[in-house]
Coordinates of C-alpha atoms in Angstrom, one line a residue:
Chain U
M944 CA 139.1 24.3 -62.4
M945 CA 138.5 21.7 -59.8
L946 CA 142.1 21.3 -58.8
S947 CA 145.1 23.4 -59.6
V948 CA 148.6 22.7 -58.4
K949 CA 151.1 25.5 -59.1
D950 CA 154.8 25.1 -58.6
I951 CA 154.5 23.1 -55.4
S952 CA 157.7 22.5 -53.6
L953 CA 158.0 20.8 -50.2
Q954 CA 160.9 20.1 -47.9
L955 CA 160.7 17.6 -45.1
G956 CA 163.6 18.2 -42.7
K957 CA 166.3 19.3 -45.1
T958 CA 165.3 16.9 -47.9
T959 CA 163.4 18.3 -50.9
I960 CA 160.7 15.9 -51.6
L961 CA 158.7 17.8 -54.2
D962 CA 160.3 20.4 -56.6
K963 CA 158.0 22.8 -58.5
V964 CA 155.3 20.2 -59.4
H965 CA 152.7 21.7 -61.6
F966 CA 149.4 20.3 -62.9
N967 CA 145.7 21.0 -63.3
A968 CA 142.7 18.6 -63.1
Q969 CA 139.1 19.0 -64.2
A970 CA 136.0 17.5 -62.7
G971 CA 135.3 14.0 -64.0
E972 CA 138.9 13.1 -64.6
L973 CA 140.6 10.0 -63.2
C974 CA 144.3 11.1 -62.8
V975 CA 146.8 8.4 -62.0
I976 CA 150.1 9.4 -60.4
M977 CA 152.9 7.0 -61.1
G978 CA 156.6 6.9 -60.4
A979 CA 159.3 4.9 -58.7
N980 CA 159.6 4.5 -54.9
G981 CA 160.5 7.9 -53.4
A982 CA 159.5 9.9 -56.5
G983 CA 157.1 11.9 -54.3
K984 CA 153.7 10.4 -55.4
S985 CA 152.3 10.0 -51.9
T986 CA 153.7 13.3 -50.7
L987 CA 152.0 15.1 -53.6
L988 CA 148.7 13.5 -52.7
K989 CA 149.3 14.4 -49.0
V990 CA 149.9 18.0 -50.0
I991 CA 146.6 18.1 -51.8
A992 CA 145.0 16.3 -48.8
G993 CA 146.1 19.2 -46.6
E994 CA 148.6 17.3 -44.6
Y995 CA 151.6 19.5 -45.3
P996 CA 150.4 23.1 -45.1
H997 CA 154.0 24.4 -45.2
Y998 CA 154.4 23.8 -49.0
T999 CA 155.5 26.6 -51.2
G1000 CA 153.5 27.4 -54.3
N1001 CA 149.7 27.2 -54.7
V1002 CA 147.2 24.5 -54.4
A1003 CA 143.6 25.6 -55.2
I1004 CA 140.5 23.5 -55.0
K1005 CA 137.6 25.1 -56.9
D1006 CA 139.8 28.2 -57.2
R1007 CA 140.3 28.6 -53.5
E1008 CA 143.7 28.3 -51.9
L1009 CA 143.8 25.1 -49.8
R1010 CA 145.4 26.8 -46.8
S1011 CA 142.5 29.2 -46.5
M1012 CA 139.8 26.5 -46.5
P1013 CA 138.6 25.4 -43.0
V1014 CA 139.1 21.7 -42.3
K1015 CA 135.3 21.0 -42.4
E1016 CA 134.9 22.7 -45.7
Q1017 CA 137.8 20.6 -47.1
A1018 CA 136.3 17.4 -45.8
A1019 CA 132.9 18.2 -47.4
V1020 CA 134.6 18.5 -50.8
R1021 CA 137.4 16.0 -50.6
A1022 CA 137.6 12.5 -49.3
V1023 CA 141.0 10.8 -48.8
L1024 CA 142.0 7.2 -48.6
S1025 CA 145.5 7.0 -47.1
Q1026 CA 147.9 4.1 -46.9
Q1027 CA 148.5 2.2 -43.6
I1028 CA 145.6 3.2 -41.4
M1029 CA 146.2 2.0 -37.9
L1030 CA 143.0 1.2 -36.1
T1031 CA 143.7 -0.9 -33.1
Q1032 CA 140.3 -0.6 -31.3
P1033 CA 137.7 -3.2 -32.2
F1034 CA 135.1 -0.9 -33.8
S1035 CA 132.6 -2.8 -35.9
V1036 CA 132.8 -2.5 -39.7
E1037 CA 129.6 -0.5 -39.8
E1038 CA 130.8 1.9 -37.2
V1039 CA 134.0 2.5 -39.1
V1040 CA 132.1 3.2 -42.3
G1041 CA 129.7 5.4 -40.4
M1042 CA 132.6 7.6 -39.3
G1043 CA 132.8 8.8 -42.9
R1044 CA 129.6 10.8 -42.3
F1045 CA 131.1 12.9 -39.5
V1046 CA 131.4 16.1 -41.5
Y1047 CA 127.7 16.1 -42.2
G1048 CA 126.9 16.5 -38.5
S1049 CA 127.1 14.3 -35.4
G1050 CA 124.5 11.6 -35.1
L1051 CA 123.6 9.5 -38.1
S1052 CA 120.4 10.5 -39.8
S1053 CA 118.3 8.0 -41.7
S1054 CA 119.8 9.2 -45.0
D1055 CA 123.3 8.9 -43.5
K1056 CA 122.5 5.3 -42.6
E1057 CA 121.2 4.6 -46.1
I1058 CA 124.5 6.0 -47.6
V1059 CA 126.5 3.8 -45.1
S1060 CA 124.6 0.7 -46.1
Y1061 CA 125.0 1.6 -49.8
A1062 CA 128.8 2.0 -49.4
L1063 CA 129.0 -1.3 -47.5
K1064 CA 127.2 -2.9 -50.4
V1065 CA 129.2 -1.3 -53.1
M1066 CA 132.5 -2.4 -51.5
Q1067 CA 131.0 -5.9 -50.9
V1068 CA 131.6 -5.8 -47.1
Q1069 CA 128.0 -5.8 -46.1
H1070 CA 128.2 -9.4 -44.7
L1071 CA 131.0 -8.1 -42.4
R1072 CA 129.1 -5.2 -41.0
E1073 CA 128.9 -6.6 -37.4
R1074 CA 132.5 -7.9 -37.5
A1075 CA 135.2 -6.2 -35.4
Y1076 CA 137.5 -4.3 -37.8
T1077 CA 140.6 -5.7 -36.0
T1078 CA 139.7 -9.2 -37.0
L1079 CA 139.7 -8.6 -40.7
S1080 CA 142.4 -9.5 -43.2
G1081 CA 144.5 -6.7 -44.8
G1082 CA 142.5 -6.7 -48.1
Q1083 CA 139.1 -6.6 -46.2
K1084 CA 140.3 -3.7 -44.1
Q1085 CA 141.3 -1.9 -47.2
R1086 CA 137.8 -2.4 -48.6
V1087 CA 136.2 -1.2 -45.4
Q1088 CA 138.3 2.0 -45.5
M1089 CA 137.3 2.5 -49.1
A1090 CA 133.7 2.1 -48.1
R1091 CA 134.2 4.7 -45.3
V1092 CA 135.7 7.2 -47.8
L1093 CA 132.9 6.5 -50.2
A1094 CA 130.4 7.2 -47.4
Q1095 CA 132.1 10.6 -46.9
L1096 CA 131.9 11.4 -50.6
L1097 CA 128.3 10.4 -51.5
E1098 CA 125.3 12.6 -51.1
T1099 CA 122.7 10.0 -52.0
P1100 CA 122.7 6.2 -51.7
D1101 CA 123.1 5.9 -55.5
L1102 CA 126.0 6.1 -57.9
H1103 CA 124.1 6.3 -61.2
T1104 CA 121.9 9.4 -61.1
A1105 CA 123.9 11.8 -58.9
D1106 CA 125.9 14.7 -60.5
Y1107 CA 128.9 15.7 -58.5
T1108 CA 130.5 17.9 -61.2
G1109 CA 132.7 20.5 -59.7
R1110 CA 131.8 19.6 -56.1
K1111 CA 133.6 16.5 -55.0
M1112 CA 137.1 15.2 -55.2
L1113 CA 138.6 11.8 -54.2
L1114 CA 142.2 11.1 -53.4
L1115 CA 143.4 7.5 -53.3
D1116 CA 146.9 6.5 -52.1
E1117 CA 147.6 3.0 -53.5
P1118 CA 144.0 2.0 -52.9
V1119 CA 144.3 -1.6 -54.1
T1120 CA 147.4 -2.7 -52.2
G1121 CA 146.6 -6.0 -50.5
M1122 CA 143.3 -6.5 -52.4
D1123 CA 142.6 -9.6 -54.4
I1124 CA 142.3 -9.1 -58.2
L1125 CA 138.5 -9.1 -58.1
H1126 CA 138.4 -6.3 -55.6
Q1127 CA 141.2 -4.4 -57.3
Q1128 CA 139.0 -4.3 -60.4
L1129 CA 135.9 -3.5 -58.3
S1130 CA 137.7 -0.5 -56.6
L1131 CA 138.9 1.0 -59.8
Q1132 CA 135.6 0.5 -61.5
L1133 CA 134.1 2.4 -58.6
A1134 CA 136.7 5.1 -59.1
A1135 CA 135.8 5.3 -62.8
T1136 CA 132.1 5.4 -62.1
L1137 CA 132.6 8.2 -59.6
A1138 CA 134.6 10.1 -62.3
S1139 CA 131.8 9.6 -64.8
R1140 CA 129.5 11.2 -62.2
G1141 CA 131.7 14.3 -62.2
V1142 CA 134.0 13.5 -59.2
L1143 CA 137.7 14.3 -59.7
V1144 CA 139.6 11.2 -58.8
V1145 CA 143.4 11.4 -58.2
A1146 CA 145.0 8.1 -57.4
V1147 CA 148.5 6.8 -56.8
L1148 CA 148.9 3.4 -58.5
H1149 CA 151.8 1.1 -59.1
D1150 CA 150.2 -1.3 -61.5
F1151 CA 150.6 -0.3 -65.2
Q1152 CA 147.7 -2.5 -66.3
L1153 CA 145.2 -0.9 -63.9
A1154 CA 146.5 2.5 -64.8
A1155 CA 146.2 1.7 -68.5
A1156 CA 142.7 0.4 -68.2
Y1157 CA 141.2 3.1 -66.0
A1158 CA 143.2 6.4 -66.1
S1159 CA 142.0 9.3 -68.1
R1160 CA 145.4 10.9 -67.6
I1161 CA 148.7 9.8 -66.2
L1162 CA 151.1 12.0 -64.2
L1163 CA 154.7 10.6 -64.1
L1164 CA 156.8 11.8 -61.2
K1165 CA 160.6 11.4 -61.0
N1166 CA 162.8 12.5 -58.1
G1167 CA 160.1 14.9 -56.9
T1168 CA 159.5 16.6 -60.2
M1169 CA 156.8 16.2 -62.8
Y1170 CA 158.5 14.2 -65.5
A1171 CA 155.7 14.2 -67.9
Q1172 CA 151.9 14.1 -68.1
G1173 CA 149.4 13.0 -70.7
T1174 CA 147.1 10.3 -71.9
V1175 CA 147.8 6.6 -71.3
E1176 CA 149.2 6.1 -74.8
E1177 CA 151.5 9.1 -74.5
M1178 CA 152.8 8.1 -71.1
L1179 CA 153.1 4.4 -71.1
T1180 CA 156.0 4.1 -73.6
P1181 CA 159.1 2.1 -73.2
R1182 CA 161.2 5.3 -73.0
H1183 CA 159.2 7.0 -70.3
I1184 CA 159.0 3.8 -68.3
K1185 CA 162.7 3.1 -68.6
D1186 CA 163.5 6.7 -67.6
C1187 CA 161.2 6.7 -64.6
F1188 CA 161.4 3.2 -63.3
G1189 CA 164.7 1.9 -64.8
V1190 CA 163.1 -1.2 -66.3
D1191 CA 162.9 -2.3 -69.9
V1192 CA 159.4 -3.0 -71.1
N1193 CA 157.6 -3.9 -74.2
V1194 CA 154.3 -2.0 -74.8
L1195 CA 152.0 -4.1 -76.9
E1196 CA 148.6 -3.5 -78.5
H1197 CA 145.9 -5.2 -76.5
P1198 CA 144.1 -7.7 -78.6
H1199 CA 140.6 -6.9 -77.3
Y1200 CA 140.7 -3.5 -75.6
N1201 CA 141.8 0.0 -76.7
Y1202 CA 144.6 0.4 -74.2
P1203 CA 148.2 -0.9 -74.3
L1204 CA 149.6 -3.9 -72.6
V1205 CA 152.8 -3.3 -70.7
V1206 CA 155.1 -6.3 -70.5
T1207 CA 158.4 -6.3 -68.6
A1208 CA 161.3 -7.5 -70.7
A1209 CA 163.2 -10.5 -69.4
A1210 CA 164.8 -9.2 -66.2
A1211 CA 168.4 -9.5 -67.4
G1212 CA 171.0 -7.1 -66.2
L1213 CA 169.2 -5.8 -63.2
F1214 CA 171.7 -7.4 -60.9
Q1215 CA 175.1 -6.5 -61.9
S1216 CA 176.8 -8.5 -59.2
P1217 CA 180.1 -10.4 -59.8
A1218 CA 179.6 -13.9 -61.0
P1219 CA 179.0 -16.2 -58.1
K1220 CA 182.0 -18.1 -56.9
A1221 CA 182.0 -21.8 -57.4
I1222 CA 180.5 -23.5 -54.3
N1223 CA 182.0 -26.6 -53.1
V1224 CA 179.3 -29.1 -52.7
S1225 CA 180.6 -31.9 -50.5
Chain N
M967 CA 121.9 -1.6 -35.6
N968 CA 118.8 -2.0 -33.4
I969 CA 120.3 -4.7 -31.3
K970 CA 123.3 -2.4 -30.8
R971 CA 121.2 0.5 -29.8
F972 CA 119.3 -1.8 -27.4
K973 CA 122.6 -3.0 -26.0
H974 CA 123.7 0.6 -25.6
T975 CA 120.6 1.9 -23.8
G976 CA 120.5 -1.3 -21.9
S977 CA 124.0 -0.9 -20.5
I978 CA 123.5 2.7 -19.6
T979 CA 120.2 1.9 -17.8
F980 CA 121.8 -1.0 -16.0
L981 CA 124.7 1.2 -14.8
G982 CA 122.3 4.0 -13.8
I983 CA 120.2 1.6 -11.7
L984 CA 123.4 0.1 -10.2
L985 CA 124.7 3.5 -9.2
V986 CA 121.4 4.4 -7.5
L987 CA 121.5 1.1 -5.6
M988 CA 125.1 1.7 -4.6
I989 CA 124.3 5.2 -3.4
I990 CA 121.5 3.9 -1.2
I991 CA 123.6 1.1 0.2
A992 CA 126.7 3.2 0.8
T993 CA 124.7 6.0 2.5
G994 CA 123.0 3.4 4.8
T995 CA 126.2 1.6 5.8
G996 CA 128.5 2.7 8.7
A997 CA 128.6 2.9 12.4
M998 CA 124.9 3.7 12.5
H999 CA 123.0 1.3 10.2
I1000 CA 120.2 2.9 8.2
S1001 CA 118.2 0.4 6.1
P1002 CA 117.8 1.1 2.4
I1003 CA 114.1 1.9 2.7
Q1004 CA 114.9 4.3 5.5
V1005 CA 117.5 6.0 3.3
V1006 CA 115.0 6.4 0.5
A1007 CA 112.4 7.7 3.0
I1008 CA 114.8 10.3 4.4
L1009 CA 115.9 11.5 0.9
L1010 CA 112.4 11.7 -0.4
K1011 CA 111.3 13.7 2.7
R1012 CA 113.6 16.5 1.6
I1013 CA 111.8 16.9 -1.6
G1014 CA 108.4 16.8 0.1
I1015 CA 107.4 13.2 -0.3
Q1016 CA 106.4 11.5 2.9
L1017 CA 106.8 7.7 3.0
P1018 CA 105.2 5.7 5.8
V1019 CA 108.6 4.5 7.1
S1020 CA 109.8 5.1 10.6
Y1021 CA 113.4 6.1 11.4
E1022 CA 115.2 7.5 14.4
A1023 CA 115.5 11.3 14.5
N1024 CA 119.3 11.4 14.5
M1025 CA 119.4 9.2 11.4
E1026 CA 118.4 12.2 9.3
G1027 CA 121.3 14.3 10.6
V1028 CA 123.9 11.5 10.1
L1029 CA 122.7 10.8 6.6
W1030 CA 122.6 14.5 5.5
M1031 CA 125.6 15.9 7.2
I1032 CA 128.0 12.9 7.2
R1033 CA 127.1 10.1 4.8
L1034 CA 125.5 11.8 1.8
P1035 CA 128.2 14.5 1.1
R1036 CA 130.8 11.8 1.2
V1037 CA 128.9 9.5 -1.2
V1038 CA 128.1 12.4 -3.5
L1039 CA 131.8 13.3 -3.5
S1040 CA 132.8 9.8 -4.4
V1041 CA 130.2 9.7 -7.2
L1042 CA 131.5 13.0 -8.6
I1043 CA 135.2 12.2 -8.3
G1044 CA 134.6 8.6 -9.6
A1045 CA 132.7 9.9 -12.6
G1046 CA 135.3 12.5 -13.3
L1047 CA 138.2 10.0 -13.2
G1048 CA 136.2 7.6 -15.4
V1049 CA 135.6 10.1 -18.2
A1050 CA 139.1 11.6 -17.8
G1051 CA 140.5 8.1 -18.3
A1052 CA 138.3 7.5 -21.4
A1053 CA 139.2 10.9 -22.8
L1054 CA 143.0 10.5 -22.2
Q1055 CA 142.9 7.0 -23.8
G1056 CA 141.3 8.6 -26.8
L1057 CA 143.7 11.5 -26.9
F1058 CA 146.8 9.3 -26.6
R1059 CA 145.2 6.7 -28.9
N1060 CA 146.3 4.2 -26.3
P1061 CA 144.5 2.1 -23.8
L1062 CA 147.2 2.4 -21.2
A1063 CA 146.8 6.2 -20.7
D1064 CA 145.7 6.8 -17.2
P1065 CA 145.9 10.0 -15.1
G1066 CA 147.7 8.2 -12.3
L1067 CA 150.1 6.1 -14.4
I1068 CA 151.3 8.9 -16.6
G1069 CA 151.9 11.3 -13.7
I1070 CA 149.0 13.8 -14.1
S1071 CA 147.7 13.0 -10.6
S1072 CA 151.2 13.4 -9.2
G1073 CA 151.6 16.7 -10.9
A1074 CA 148.3 17.9 -9.5
S1075 CA 149.1 16.6 -6.0
M1076 CA 152.6 18.2 -6.1
A1077 CA 151.1 21.6 -7.0
A1078 CA 148.5 21.2 -4.2
V1079 CA 151.1 20.3 -1.6
V1080 CA 153.3 23.3 -2.6
M1081 CA 150.2 25.4 -2.3
I1082 CA 149.5 24.1 1.2
I1083 CA 153.0 25.2 2.3
V1084 CA 152.8 28.5 0.5
Q1085 CA 149.4 29.2 2.1
H1086 CA 150.8 28.7 5.5
A1087 CA 153.9 30.7 4.8
L1088 CA 152.2 33.8 3.3
P1089 CA 150.0 35.9 5.6
V1090 CA 147.9 37.0 2.6
F1091 CA 146.2 33.7 2.6
S1092 CA 145.0 33.5 6.2
G1093 CA 141.5 34.6 6.9
F1094 CA 140.1 33.6 3.5
P1095 CA 139.2 29.9 3.8
A1096 CA 137.0 29.9 0.6
F1097 CA 139.8 31.6 -1.3
N1098 CA 142.3 29.1 0.1
F1099 CA 140.1 26.3 -1.1
Y1100 CA 139.8 27.6 -4.6
A1101 CA 143.5 28.4 -4.7
L1102 CA 144.2 24.8 -3.9
N1103 CA 141.9 23.7 -6.7
I1104 CA 143.5 26.0 -9.2
A1105 CA 147.0 25.0 -8.2
A1106 CA 146.1 21.3 -8.6
F1107 CA 144.5 22.1 -12.0
A1108 CA 147.6 24.0 -13.2
G1109 CA 149.9 21.2 -12.0
A1110 CA 147.8 18.6 -13.8
L1111 CA 147.6 20.6 -17.0
L1112 CA 151.3 21.2 -17.2
T1113 CA 152.1 17.5 -16.6
T1114 CA 149.6 16.4 -19.3
L1115 CA 151.1 18.8 -21.9
F1116 CA 154.6 17.8 -21.0
I1117 CA 153.9 14.1 -21.2
F1118 CA 151.9 14.5 -24.4
R1119 CA 154.8 16.6 -26.0
I1120 CA 157.4 14.0 -25.1
A1121 CA 155.4 10.9 -26.0
R1122 CA 154.1 12.0 -29.4
N1123 CA 155.8 10.8 -32.5
G1124 CA 154.3 11.1 -35.9
G1125 CA 150.8 11.9 -34.6
Q1126 CA 150.7 8.9 -32.3
A1127 CA 151.7 8.6 -28.6
V1128 CA 154.5 6.0 -28.3
I1129 CA 153.4 3.8 -25.4
S1130 CA 156.8 3.1 -24.0
T1131 CA 157.9 6.7 -24.1
M1132 CA 154.6 7.8 -22.6
L1133 CA 155.0 5.3 -19.6
L1134 CA 158.7 6.1 -19.1
A1135 CA 158.0 9.8 -19.2
G1136 CA 155.2 9.2 -16.7
I1137 CA 157.6 7.4 -14.4
A1138 CA 160.1 10.2 -14.6
V1139 CA 157.5 12.9 -14.0
R1140 CA 156.0 11.0 -11.1
A1141 CA 159.5 10.6 -9.5
L1142 CA 160.1 14.3 -9.9
C1143 CA 156.8 15.3 -8.5
E1144 CA 157.1 12.9 -5.6
S1145 CA 160.5 14.2 -4.8
V1146 CA 159.2 17.8 -4.7
T1147 CA 156.3 16.5 -2.5
G1148 CA 158.9 14.8 -0.3
L1149 CA 160.9 18.0 0.0
M1150 CA 157.7 19.8 1.1
T1151 CA 157.1 17.1 3.7
Y1152 CA 160.5 17.8 5.1
L1153 CA 159.7 21.5 5.4
A1154 CA 156.2 21.0 6.7
S1155 CA 154.9 21.5 10.2
N1156 CA 153.0 18.7 12.0
E1157 CA 149.6 19.9 10.9
Q1158 CA 150.7 20.4 7.3
L1159 CA 152.2 16.9 7.3
R1160 CA 148.8 15.4 8.1
S1161 CA 147.2 17.1 5.1
I1162 CA 150.1 16.1 2.9
T1163 CA 149.9 12.4 3.8
F1164 CA 146.3 12.6 3.1
W1165 CA 147.0 13.9 -0.3
S1166 CA 149.5 11.3 -1.3
L1167 CA 147.3 8.3 -0.3
G1168 CA 143.9 9.6 -1.3
S1169 CA 140.9 9.8 1.0
L1170 CA 137.3 11.0 0.8
G1171 CA 137.4 11.6 4.6
G1172 CA 137.3 15.4 4.2
A1173 CA 133.9 15.4 2.5
S1174 CA 131.5 18.1 3.3
W1175 CA 128.8 19.9 1.4
Q1176 CA 131.4 22.7 0.9
T1177 CA 133.8 20.4 -0.8
V1178 CA 131.0 18.9 -2.9
L1179 CA 129.9 22.4 -4.0
G1180 CA 133.5 23.4 -4.6
I1181 CA 134.3 20.7 -7.1
T1182 CA 130.9 20.3 -8.8
P1183 CA 131.5 22.7 -11.6
F1184 CA 134.9 21.3 -12.4
I1185 CA 133.4 17.8 -12.8
V1186 CA 130.1 18.7 -14.3
I1187 CA 131.7 20.8 -17.2
P1188 CA 133.7 17.8 -18.5
L1189 CA 130.7 15.5 -17.9
I1190 CA 128.6 17.8 -20.2
F1191 CA 131.1 18.5 -22.9
L1192 CA 133.1 15.3 -23.2
P1193 CA 130.2 13.3 -24.6
R1194 CA 129.8 15.9 -27.4
L1195 CA 133.4 15.1 -28.5
A1196 CA 132.6 11.4 -28.8
P1197 CA 132.2 11.3 -32.6
A1198 CA 135.4 13.2 -33.1
L1199 CA 137.2 10.8 -30.6
N1200 CA 136.0 7.9 -32.7
L1201 CA 137.6 9.4 -35.7
L1202 CA 140.8 10.1 -33.8
A1203 CA 141.0 6.3 -33.2
L1204 CA 141.6 6.0 -37.0
G1205 CA 144.5 8.4 -36.7
E1206 CA 145.0 12.2 -36.6
R1207 CA 145.4 12.3 -40.3
E1208 CA 142.2 10.4 -41.0
A1209 CA 140.4 12.6 -38.4
M1210 CA 141.6 15.7 -40.2
H1211 CA 140.5 14.4 -43.6
S1212 CA 137.1 13.6 -42.2
G1213 CA 136.6 17.2 -41.0
V1214 CA 137.9 17.1 -37.4
K1215 CA 139.8 20.1 -36.2
V1216 CA 142.5 18.0 -34.6
P1217 CA 144.6 20.5 -32.8
Q1218 CA 141.5 22.1 -31.3
L1219 CA 140.1 18.8 -30.3
K1220 CA 143.3 17.8 -28.5
A1221 CA 143.4 21.1 -26.6
I1222 CA 139.8 20.8 -25.4
L1223 CA 140.4 17.1 -24.4
V1224 CA 143.5 18.0 -22.4
V1225 CA 141.7 20.8 -20.6
L1226 CA 138.5 18.9 -19.8
A1227 CA 140.3 15.7 -18.7
T1228 CA 142.8 17.5 -16.5
M1229 CA 140.0 19.6 -15.0
A1230 CA 138.1 16.4 -13.9
V1231 CA 141.3 14.8 -12.5
A1232 CA 142.6 17.9 -10.8
S1233 CA 139.5 18.8 -9.0
G1234 CA 139.3 15.3 -7.6
V1235 CA 143.0 15.5 -6.5
A1236 CA 142.3 18.9 -4.9
V1237 CA 139.8 17.5 -2.4
A1238 CA 140.6 13.8 -2.2
G1239 CA 144.2 13.4 -3.1
V1240 CA 145.6 10.9 -5.6
I1241 CA 143.2 8.0 -6.3
G1242 CA 144.8 5.8 -8.9
F1243 CA 143.7 3.3 -11.5
I1244 CA 140.0 4.3 -11.7
G1245 CA 140.7 6.1 -15.0
L1246 CA 142.5 3.0 -16.3
I1247 CA 140.2 0.2 -15.2
V1248 CA 136.8 1.8 -15.9
P1249 CA 137.0 2.4 -19.6
H1250 CA 138.3 -1.1 -20.1
I1251 CA 135.5 -2.7 -18.2
V1252 CA 132.9 -0.6 -20.1
R1253 CA 134.6 -1.5 -23.4
Q1254 CA 134.2 -5.2 -22.7
F1255 CA 130.4 -4.7 -22.8
T1256 CA 129.8 -1.9 -25.2
G1257 CA 132.7 -1.9 -27.6
P1258 CA 135.0 1.0 -28.3
D1259 CA 132.5 3.6 -29.5
Y1260 CA 133.1 6.7 -27.5
R1261 CA 129.5 7.8 -27.8
I1262 CA 128.6 5.0 -25.3
L1263 CA 132.0 4.6 -23.7
I1264 CA 132.1 8.1 -22.1
P1265 CA 128.7 8.0 -20.4
G1266 CA 129.4 4.4 -19.4
A1267 CA 132.7 5.4 -18.0
A1268 CA 131.2 8.2 -16.0
L1269 CA 128.6 5.9 -14.4
S1270 CA 131.0 3.0 -13.8
G1271 CA 133.6 5.3 -12.3
A1272 CA 131.0 6.6 -9.9
V1273 CA 130.0 3.1 -9.0
L1274 CA 133.5 1.8 -8.5
L1275 CA 134.7 4.7 -6.3
T1276 CA 131.6 4.6 -4.2
V1277 CA 132.1 0.9 -3.6
A1278 CA 135.9 1.4 -3.0
D1279 CA 135.1 4.1 -0.5
L1280 CA 132.4 2.0 1.2
L1281 CA 135.0 -0.8 1.6
C1282 CA 137.7 1.5 3.0
R1283 CA 135.6 2.9 5.7
T1284 CA 134.0 -0.4 6.8
I1285 CA 136.5 -3.1 6.6
V1286 CA 138.7 -1.8 9.4
A1287 CA 136.0 0.2 11.2
P1288 CA 136.1 2.3 13.3
A1289 CA 139.4 3.2 11.6
E1290 CA 139.6 4.0 7.9
L1291 CA 141.9 3.0 5.1
P1292 CA 142.9 5.5 2.5
V1293 CA 140.8 4.9 -0.6
G1294 CA 143.8 5.1 -2.9
I1295 CA 145.1 1.9 -1.3
I1296 CA 141.9 0.0 -2.2
T1297 CA 141.9 1.3 -5.8
A1298 CA 145.6 0.3 -6.1
I1299 CA 145.0 -3.1 -4.7
I1300 CA 142.3 -3.7 -7.3
G1301 CA 143.9 -1.7 -10.0
A1302 CA 147.5 -2.8 -10.1
P1303 CA 146.8 -6.5 -10.7
F1304 CA 144.3 -5.4 -13.3
F1305 CA 147.0 -3.4 -15.0
L1306 CA 149.3 -6.3 -15.0
W1307 CA 146.6 -8.6 -16.5
L1308 CA 146.0 -6.0 -19.1
I1309 CA 149.7 -5.8 -20.1
I1310 CA 149.9 -9.6 -20.3
K1311 CA 146.7 -9.9 -22.3
E1312 CA 147.5 -7.3 -24.8
K1313 CA 151.3 -7.3 -24.8
R1314 CA 151.5 -8.1 -28.4
T1315 CA 149.2 -5.3 -29.6
I1316 CA 149.6 -2.4 -27.2
L1317 CA 153.2 -2.3 -26.5
A1318 CA 154.2 -2.3 -30.1

């Protein structure tokens, strides 16, 4: 078992954020965590990322309890892309991506450099390599961070022959926020390719269509608990979505692809405010 | 990549050459003028190389016993302040962290002043000058360490030092330390008063080979170990969380940074008093040329700090010769306007 999460509960201050969350994930899966704001998606990912070691329950990576793994060992297995990375120093794009290789020893070897170049190329930021990170747009920054995380994960500058089964895990917290549609697709295709090479990918996403197209499994969180988990077809139903998000949707069959189309119903009834008073237009 | 590497080795070589030139000029300048070529000849003679250059016999004594220890001391302290500034800016993830501004130097100086008074009050201390000297060093180090931990504790919020809190805490700590120092001044005898004044303004006037030897280990250890932390410091710039995800043992890194940086600052304070702004200015100047990469910033800050303090000390002992200005005044005259300029230039980004 690549990742096993057993009855995780977590309190921050006095608030219970996660309550007995339970799931297992195998190498090669692309698990998408979904849920409304405040459902505990990011927190669950952070627990797996080792940020809240005071959880109760068990998190095991490759059958080893997370808390007993040294930081370096964790970083060699698991790469994490967080939200809102604040880098205010004008490092060059290439330097930022190069930081991903830290865990493999200080000083970039020639194979490290090849992996960095490859990651820059995959995320289509190669032309920005000399640019100062601080001068990039939000979406470009996000691509550079993705490239850094990719550089941490990869062992060779090649995505198509390597086999990472049971050895690598990638956590993505809303990885496509701020990206244009092309790079959203590119990022998730990359995640899917990594999964096909044996990497376990766990991603928090908000977009039903991206989840439907790329997830091998969806975990639905609600109020800090695991509401349901299963395949795309099992999870993306009007009932589940209404329960978790409070929105009425239609789920249609996609005319060309074998995954569903989620369409929000006309947004009537969301605002139940009193009828507006007549305004005197003079 | 290659252009960058060239730029890196280029800046280090340039700074290295500049430092050697400054050392030669500074050791040659003073009441007795010794020309650069004579300085080189005297220095080389010590290691057995005879140059066909003539110099007066007493030049050798002046150079060895008076000038050189002072220049070496300024090089060591300047380098120590430079790397400490770079390390603290990395630790606080903030370009305004400076050992003087956030009160670390005041903490060290207060502890040293208290030690001076205690040493005179307790008979145990008389008769062991070497012990006294190290006791002073250790007191300064303890004072600096406690201040750093205190400020760091107060200023941190969610893994990042809040700049306004850090500066405000710095002001409060400085006021507190200075009031204790003031109280000690009140209690001090005339002789003690002279040493205390010297502490609060900063001066390299007390330089001798003994002081140089005394602080060398405390400066050399940070100079050796801080560059090894550079890759981890780069990751810390991304955030404590990202650094952890990438394999940095963050709590350990922070502890080592605090110890090494305060060691470098405190040993300087112990022999030369509070010399402000070097730790603030130097990393900024270096960054303008090399970028923020700590692998180049730390050695660059060591060399530039050494150059800057050597020049400042040269100025303070020549412009009002035969009298002498405290070097802390010179660095503050250069540093304070620089600090203002920095705030104005970056007010939108760094004070957020």
